[in-house]
Amino acid sequence: MEKLIGKKLSTAVFISGKGSNLKSLIKYSKLKNSKIKIKLVVSNYKSAKGLNIAKKNKIRTKIINFNKDNLVENKLLLVLKRNKIDLVCLAGFMKILSRDFIKKFNKPILNIHPSLLPKYKGLNTHKKVLKNQDKFSGATVHLVNSRLDSGKIILQKKVRVYKKDTELSLANKVLKIEHELFPAALDKFL
Ligand code: GRF
């Protein structure tokens, strides 16, 4: 990844839900020194609330139904090519991209995951943290490769877990630091 001097990378953000990470990435992208400009928001779910955030910010959106046809990844690659996308950020995106897609896109794909990887890959991270009575949890931004939540770690941020925490209170605590973490990870990576 060549170092960027002044140029903002054309970025696509993939979502599936609320889009609170998308919102923080949009805010970051508007900063003078940010290294990204968000050109496209892709969702696998047509009712994802994050799509409204994209529209409010006049960002092009694309719904890709991953369940419908197996050519969906080729369609997605075409959309990314047409929009000259140089970087993909997965922000609450709940679909797994194939090895073939990652190879063909051949540019960086970053994901944010709500645990201190390599601990707790996959789903239900907060439940596992509480069950194991971990003192810390947090979030991780990592490069996406063909193995789930296993790419090179770019940046992590910790939160303290207390006995009184519930899955909900922990999820909210982690989500809050995610919103600082993703922009900080982009600054570090780019
Ligand atoms: C976040 O906790 C993220 O880490 C996980 O999905 C959640 C979605 O958040 N992958 P949002 O859609 O960005 O609000």
PDB file of C-alpha atoms in Angstrom, residues 2-184:
ATOM      1  CA  GLU A   2       1.833   3.107  -1.206  1.00  0.00           C
ATOM      2  CA  LYS A   3       1.799   5.970   1.297  1.00  0.00           C
ATOM      3  CA  LEU A   4      -0.822   8.602   0.452  1.00  0.00           C
ATOM      4  CA  ILE A   5       0.316  12.196   0.134  1.00  0.00           C
ATOM      5  CA  GLY A   6      -2.764  14.401   0.313  1.00  0.00           C
ATOM      6  CA  LYS A   7      -4.905  12.030  -1.794  1.00  0.00           C
ATOM      7  CA  LYS A   8      -8.099  10.610  -0.289  1.00  0.00           C
ATOM      8  CA  LEU A   9      -8.764   6.968  -1.112  1.00  0.00           C
ATOM      9  CA  SER A  10     -12.136   6.227  -2.716  1.00  0.00           C
ATOM     10  CA  THR A  11     -13.769   3.991  -0.154  1.00  0.00           C
ATOM     11  CA  ALA A  12     -16.817   1.722  -0.033  1.00  0.00           C
ATOM     12  CA  VAL A  13     -18.384   0.856   3.330  1.00  0.00           C
ATOM     13  CA  PHE A  14     -20.307  -2.425   3.622  1.00  0.00           C
ATOM     14  CA  ILE A  15     -23.100  -2.588   6.212  1.00  0.00           C
ATOM     15  CA  SER A  16     -25.931  -4.861   7.313  1.00  0.00           C
ATOM     16  CA  GLY A  17     -27.541  -2.939  10.173  1.00  0.00           C
ATOM     17  CA  LYS A  18     -27.719   0.277  12.200  1.00  0.00           C
ATOM     18  CA  GLY A  19     -24.657   1.820  10.601  1.00  0.00           C
ATOM     19  CA  SER A  20     -23.252   3.539  13.690  1.00  0.00           C
ATOM     20  CA  ASN A  21     -19.742   2.664  12.474  1.00  0.00           C
ATOM     21  CA  LEU A  22     -20.657   4.027   9.039  1.00  0.00           C
ATOM     22  CA  LYS A  23     -21.727   7.266  10.728  1.00  0.00           C
ATOM     23  CA  SER A  24     -18.369   7.633  12.487  1.00  0.00           C
ATOM     24  CA  LEU A  25     -16.490   6.839   9.249  1.00  0.00           C
ATOM     25  CA  ILE A  26     -18.490   9.518   7.396  1.00  0.00           C
ATOM     26  CA  LYS A  27     -17.641  12.032  10.127  1.00  0.00           C
ATOM     27  CA  TYR A  28     -13.966  11.035   9.896  1.00  0.00           C
ATOM     28  CA  SER A  29     -13.964  11.233   6.074  1.00  0.00           C
ATOM     29  CA  LYS A  30     -15.060  14.885   6.251  1.00  0.00           C
ATOM     30  CA  LEU A  31     -12.008  15.895   8.276  1.00  0.00           C
ATOM     31  CA  LYS A  32      -9.405  17.784   6.253  1.00  0.00           C
ATOM     32  CA  ASN A  33      -6.644  15.287   7.128  1.00  0.00           C
ATOM     33  CA  SER A  34      -8.696  12.159   6.704  1.00  0.00           C
ATOM     34  CA  LYS A  35      -7.335   9.783   4.102  1.00  0.00           C
ATOM     35  CA  ILE A  36     -10.638   8.480   2.762  1.00  0.00           C
ATOM     36  CA  LYS A  37     -13.629   9.730   0.852  1.00  0.00           C
ATOM     37  CA  ILE A  38     -16.675   7.465   1.040  1.00  0.00           C
ATOM     38  CA  LYS A  39     -18.048   7.005  -2.475  1.00  0.00           C
ATOM     39  CA  LEU A  40     -20.393   4.058  -1.903  1.00  0.00           C
ATOM     40  CA  VAL A  41     -22.318   2.210   0.801  1.00  0.00           C
ATOM     41  CA  VAL A  42     -23.168  -1.426   0.102  1.00  0.00           C
ATOM     42  CA  SER A  43     -25.717  -3.363   2.145  1.00  0.00           C
ATOM     43  CA  ASN A  44     -26.816  -6.975   1.925  1.00  0.00           C
ATOM     44  CA  TYR A  45     -30.054  -5.973   3.651  1.00  0.00           C
ATOM     45  CA  LYS A  46     -32.457  -3.537   1.996  1.00  0.00           C
ATOM     46  CA  SER A  47     -33.908  -2.316   5.318  1.00  0.00           C
ATOM     47  CA  ALA A  48     -30.567  -1.637   6.984  1.00  0.00           C
ATOM     48  CA  LYS A  49     -30.953   1.638   8.902  1.00  0.00           C
ATOM     49  CA  GLY A  50     -27.435   2.592   7.852  1.00  0.00           C
ATOM     50  CA  LEU A  51     -28.738   3.160   4.327  1.00  0.00           C
ATOM     51  CA  ASN A  52     -30.626   6.217   5.589  1.00  0.00           C
ATOM     52  CA  ILE A  53     -27.392   7.605   7.029  1.00  0.00           C
ATOM     53  CA  ALA A  54     -25.760   7.168   3.615  1.00  0.00           C
ATOM     54  CA  LYS A  55     -28.650   8.874   1.824  1.00  0.00           C
ATOM     55  CA  LYS A  56     -28.666  11.750   4.310  1.00  0.00           C
ATOM     56  CA  ASN A  57     -24.991  12.259   3.423  1.00  0.00           C
ATOM     57  CA  LYS A  58     -25.685  11.989  -0.307  1.00  0.00           C
ATOM     58  CA  ILE A  59     -23.579   8.832  -0.629  1.00  0.00           C
ATOM     59  CA  ARG A  60     -24.482   6.350  -3.361  1.00  0.00           C
ATOM     60  CA  THR A  61     -25.977   3.094  -2.004  1.00  0.00           C
ATOM     61  CA  LYS A  62     -26.198  -0.384  -3.483  1.00  0.00           C
ATOM     62  CA  ILE A  63     -28.199  -3.315  -2.124  1.00  0.00           C
ATOM     63  CA  ILE A  64     -26.650  -6.680  -2.931  1.00  0.00           C
ATOM     64  CA  ASN A  65     -28.782  -9.690  -2.060  1.00  0.00           C
ATOM     65  CA  PHE A  66     -26.221 -12.304  -1.102  1.00  0.00           C
ATOM     66  CA  ASN A  67     -28.844 -14.999  -0.788  1.00  0.00           C
ATOM     67  CA  LYS A  68     -30.257 -14.630  -4.265  1.00  0.00           C
ATOM     68  CA  ASP A  69     -27.654 -15.662  -6.776  1.00  0.00           C
ATOM     69  CA  ASN A  70     -24.141 -16.987  -6.752  1.00  0.00           C
ATOM     70  CA  LEU A  71     -23.048 -14.323  -9.254  1.00  0.00           C
ATOM     71  CA  VAL A  72     -23.558 -11.714  -6.571  1.00  0.00           C
ATOM     72  CA  GLU A  73     -19.844 -11.384  -5.845  1.00  0.00           C
ATOM     73  CA  ASN A  74     -19.072 -10.777  -9.511  1.00  0.00           C
ATOM     74  CA  LYS A  75     -21.742  -8.069  -9.553  1.00  0.00           C
ATOM     75  CA  LEU A  76     -20.202  -6.534  -6.463  1.00  0.00           C
ATOM     76  CA  LEU A  77     -16.726  -6.563  -8.004  1.00  0.00           C
ATOM     77  CA  LEU A  78     -18.138  -4.753 -11.040  1.00  0.00           C
ATOM     78  CA  VAL A  79     -19.817  -2.121  -8.856  1.00  0.00           C
ATOM     79  CA  LEU A  80     -16.548  -1.538  -6.989  1.00  0.00           C
ATOM     80  CA  LYS A  81     -14.647  -1.276 -10.277  1.00  0.00           C
ATOM     81  CA  ARG A  82     -17.180   1.140 -11.786  1.00  0.00           C
ATOM     82  CA  ASN A  83     -16.914   3.356  -8.724  1.00  0.00           C
ATOM     83  CA  LYS A  84     -13.092   3.135  -8.780  1.00  0.00           C
ATOM     84  CA  ILE A  85     -13.052   1.901  -5.180  1.00  0.00           C
ATOM     85  CA  ASP A  86      -9.551   1.556  -3.652  1.00  0.00           C
ATOM     86  CA  LEU A  87     -10.537   0.465  -0.147  1.00  0.00           C
ATOM     87  CA  VAL A  88     -13.409  -1.459   1.431  1.00  0.00           C
ATOM     88  CA  CYS A  89     -14.400  -1.041   5.104  1.00  0.00           C
ATOM     89  CA  LEU A  90     -16.700  -3.710   6.567  1.00  0.00           C
ATOM     90  CA  ALA A  91     -18.732  -1.977   9.286  1.00  0.00           C
ATOM     91  CA  GLY A  92     -21.199  -4.321  10.865  1.00  0.00           C
ATOM     92  CA  PHE A  93     -21.322  -6.339   7.655  1.00  0.00           C
ATOM     93  CA  MET A  94     -22.668  -9.791   8.395  1.00  0.00           C
ATOM     94  CA  LYS A  95     -21.765 -11.674   5.232  1.00  0.00           C
ATOM     95  CA  ILE A  96     -18.542 -13.598   4.665  1.00  0.00           C
ATOM     96  CA  LEU A  97     -16.659 -12.628   1.494  1.00  0.00           C
ATOM     97  CA  SER A  98     -15.115 -15.533  -0.397  1.00  0.00           C
ATOM     98  CA  ARG A  99     -11.402 -16.088  -0.922  1.00  0.00           C
ATOM     99  CA  ASP A 100     -12.069 -15.615  -4.635  1.00  0.00           C
ATOM    100  CA  PHE A 101     -13.679 -12.205  -4.077  1.00  0.00           C
ATOM    101  CA  ILE A 102     -10.826 -11.047  -1.847  1.00  0.00           C
ATOM    102  CA  LYS A 103      -8.279 -12.204  -4.430  1.00  0.00           C
ATOM    103  CA  LYS A 104     -10.109 -10.582  -7.357  1.00  0.00           C
ATOM    104  CA  PHE A 105     -10.676  -7.269  -5.564  1.00  0.00           C
ATOM    105  CA  ASN A 106      -6.991  -7.320  -4.710  1.00  0.00           C
ATOM    106  CA  LYS A 107      -7.087  -4.102  -2.647  1.00  0.00           C
ATOM    107  CA  PRO A 108      -7.342  -3.668   1.128  1.00  0.00           C
ATOM    108  CA  ILE A 109     -10.492  -4.771   2.933  1.00  0.00           C
ATOM    109  CA  LEU A 110     -10.677  -3.770   6.611  1.00  0.00           C
ATOM    110  CA  ASN A 111     -13.139  -5.138   9.156  1.00  0.00           C
ATOM    111  CA  ILE A 112     -14.088  -4.085  12.669  1.00  0.00           C
ATOM    112  CA  HIS A 113     -14.819  -6.887  15.104  1.00  0.00           C
ATOM    113  CA  PRO A 114     -16.224  -6.469  18.624  1.00  0.00           C
ATOM    114  CA  SER A 115     -13.587  -8.466  20.534  1.00  0.00           C
ATOM    115  CA  LEU A 116      -9.873  -8.418  21.301  1.00  0.00           C
ATOM    116  CA  LEU A 117      -8.841 -10.785  18.491  1.00  0.00           C
ATOM    117  CA  PRO A 118      -7.551 -13.419  18.266  1.00  0.00           C
ATOM    118  CA  LYS A 119      -9.944 -14.094  21.143  1.00  0.00           C
ATOM    119  CA  TYR A 120     -13.600 -14.701  20.283  1.00  0.00           C
ATOM    120  CA  LYS A 121     -13.735 -14.821  16.495  1.00  0.00           C
ATOM    121  CA  GLY A 122     -17.237 -15.020  15.021  1.00  0.00           C
ATOM    122  CA  LEU A 123     -20.490 -14.141  16.774  1.00  0.00           C
ATOM    123  CA  ASN A 124     -21.714 -13.663  20.374  1.00  0.00           C
ATOM    124  CA  THR A 125     -18.439 -12.144  21.524  1.00  0.00           C
ATOM    125  CA  HIS A 126     -19.913 -10.265  24.501  1.00  0.00           C
ATOM    126  CA  LYS A 127     -21.678 -13.382  25.789  1.00  0.00           C
ATOM    127  CA  LYS A 128     -18.359 -15.289  25.716  1.00  0.00           C
ATOM    128  CA  VAL A 129     -16.491 -12.492  27.501  1.00  0.00           C
ATOM    129  CA  LEU A 130     -19.061 -12.433  30.315  1.00  0.00           C
ATOM    130  CA  LYS A 131     -19.200 -16.230  30.551  1.00  0.00           C
ATOM    131  CA  ASN A 132     -15.426 -16.374  30.943  1.00  0.00           C
ATOM    132  CA  GLN A 133     -15.458 -13.434  33.367  1.00  0.00           C
ATOM    133  CA  ASP A 134     -12.769 -11.648  31.349  1.00  0.00           C
ATOM    134  CA  LYS A 135     -11.602  -8.392  32.926  1.00  0.00           C
ATOM    135  CA  PHE A 136     -11.166  -6.765  29.525  1.00  0.00           C
ATOM    136  CA  SER A 137     -12.886  -6.791  26.175  1.00  0.00           C
ATOM    137  CA  GLY A 138     -12.735  -4.387  23.263  1.00  0.00           C
ATOM    138  CA  ALA A 139     -12.666  -4.128  19.494  1.00  0.00           C
ATOM    139  CA  THR A 140     -10.233  -4.895  16.690  1.00  0.00           C
ATOM    140  CA  VAL A 141      -9.723  -3.522  13.204  1.00  0.00           C
ATOM    141  CA  HIS A 142      -8.017  -6.072  10.980  1.00  0.00           C
ATOM    142  CA  LEU A 143      -7.289  -6.806   7.344  1.00  0.00           C
ATOM    143  CA  VAL A 144      -9.735  -9.308   5.850  1.00  0.00           C
ATOM    144  CA  ASN A 145      -8.343 -12.534   4.474  1.00  0.00           C
ATOM    145  CA  SER A 146     -10.041 -15.827   3.611  1.00  0.00           C
ATOM    146  CA  ARG A 147     -10.209 -17.018   7.240  1.00  0.00           C
ATOM    147  CA  LEU A 148     -12.920 -15.462   9.446  1.00  0.00           C
ATOM    148  CA  ASP A 149     -11.654 -12.636  11.698  1.00  0.00           C
ATOM    149  CA  SER A 150      -8.064 -13.799  11.189  1.00  0.00           C
ATOM    150  CA  GLY A 151      -6.336 -11.157   9.072  1.00  0.00           C
ATOM    151  CA  LYS A 152      -3.441  -8.958  10.209  1.00  0.00           C
ATOM    152  CA  ILE A 153      -4.488  -6.838  13.186  1.00  0.00           C
ATOM    153  CA  ILE A 154      -4.148  -3.098  12.537  1.00  0.00           C
ATOM    154  CA  LEU A 155      -5.361  -1.622  15.826  1.00  0.00           C
ATOM    155  CA  GLN A 156      -7.235  -2.629  18.983  1.00  0.00           C
ATOM    156  CA  LYS A 157      -8.864  -0.729  21.815  1.00  0.00           C
ATOM    157  CA  LYS A 158      -9.718  -2.208  25.239  1.00  0.00           C
ATOM    158  CA  VAL A 159     -12.631  -1.683  27.609  1.00  0.00           C
ATOM    159  CA  ARG A 160     -12.802  -2.780  31.261  1.00  0.00           C
ATOM    160  CA  VAL A 161     -15.497  -5.388  32.012  1.00  0.00           C
ATOM    161  CA  TYR A 162     -17.244  -5.311  35.391  1.00  0.00           C
ATOM    162  CA  LYS A 163     -19.315  -7.930  37.202  1.00  0.00           C
ATOM    163  CA  LYS A 164     -22.410  -5.765  36.789  1.00  0.00           C
ATOM    164  CA  ASP A 165     -22.011  -5.696  33.008  1.00  0.00           C
ATOM    165  CA  THR A 166     -24.634  -7.370  30.852  1.00  0.00           C
ATOM    166  CA  GLU A 167     -24.386  -8.303  27.167  1.00  0.00           C
ATOM    167  CA  LEU A 168     -26.200  -5.067  26.387  1.00  0.00           C
ATOM    168  CA  SER A 169     -24.054  -2.791  28.556  1.00  0.00           C
ATOM    169  CA  LEU A 170     -20.883  -4.433  27.223  1.00  0.00           C
ATOM    170  CA  ALA A 171     -22.083  -4.186  23.612  1.00  0.00           C
ATOM    171  CA  ASN A 172     -22.749  -0.468  24.080  1.00  0.00           C
ATOM    172  CA  LYS A 173     -19.363   0.100  25.736  1.00  0.00           C
ATOM    173  CA  VAL A 174     -17.565  -1.718  22.917  1.00  0.00           C
ATOM    174  CA  LEU A 175     -19.576  -0.022  20.178  1.00  0.00           C
ATOM    175  CA  LYS A 176     -18.637   3.374  21.611  1.00  0.00           C
ATOM    176  CA  ILE A 177     -14.911   2.663  21.335  1.00  0.00           C
ATOM    177  CA  GLU A 178     -15.392   1.152  17.875  1.00  0.00           C
ATOM    178  CA  HIS A 179     -16.410   4.586  16.665  1.00  0.00           C
ATOM    179  CA  GLU A 180     -13.031   5.984  17.721  1.00  0.00           C
ATOM    180  CA  LEU A 181     -11.099   2.882  16.727  1.00  0.00           C
ATOM    181  CA  PHE A 182     -12.004   2.559  13.039  1.00  0.00           C
ATOM    182  CA  PRO A 183     -10.863   6.107  12.121  1.00  0.00           C
ATOM    183  CA  ALA A 184      -7.697   5.692  14.205  1.00  0.00           C
TER     184      ALA A 184
END
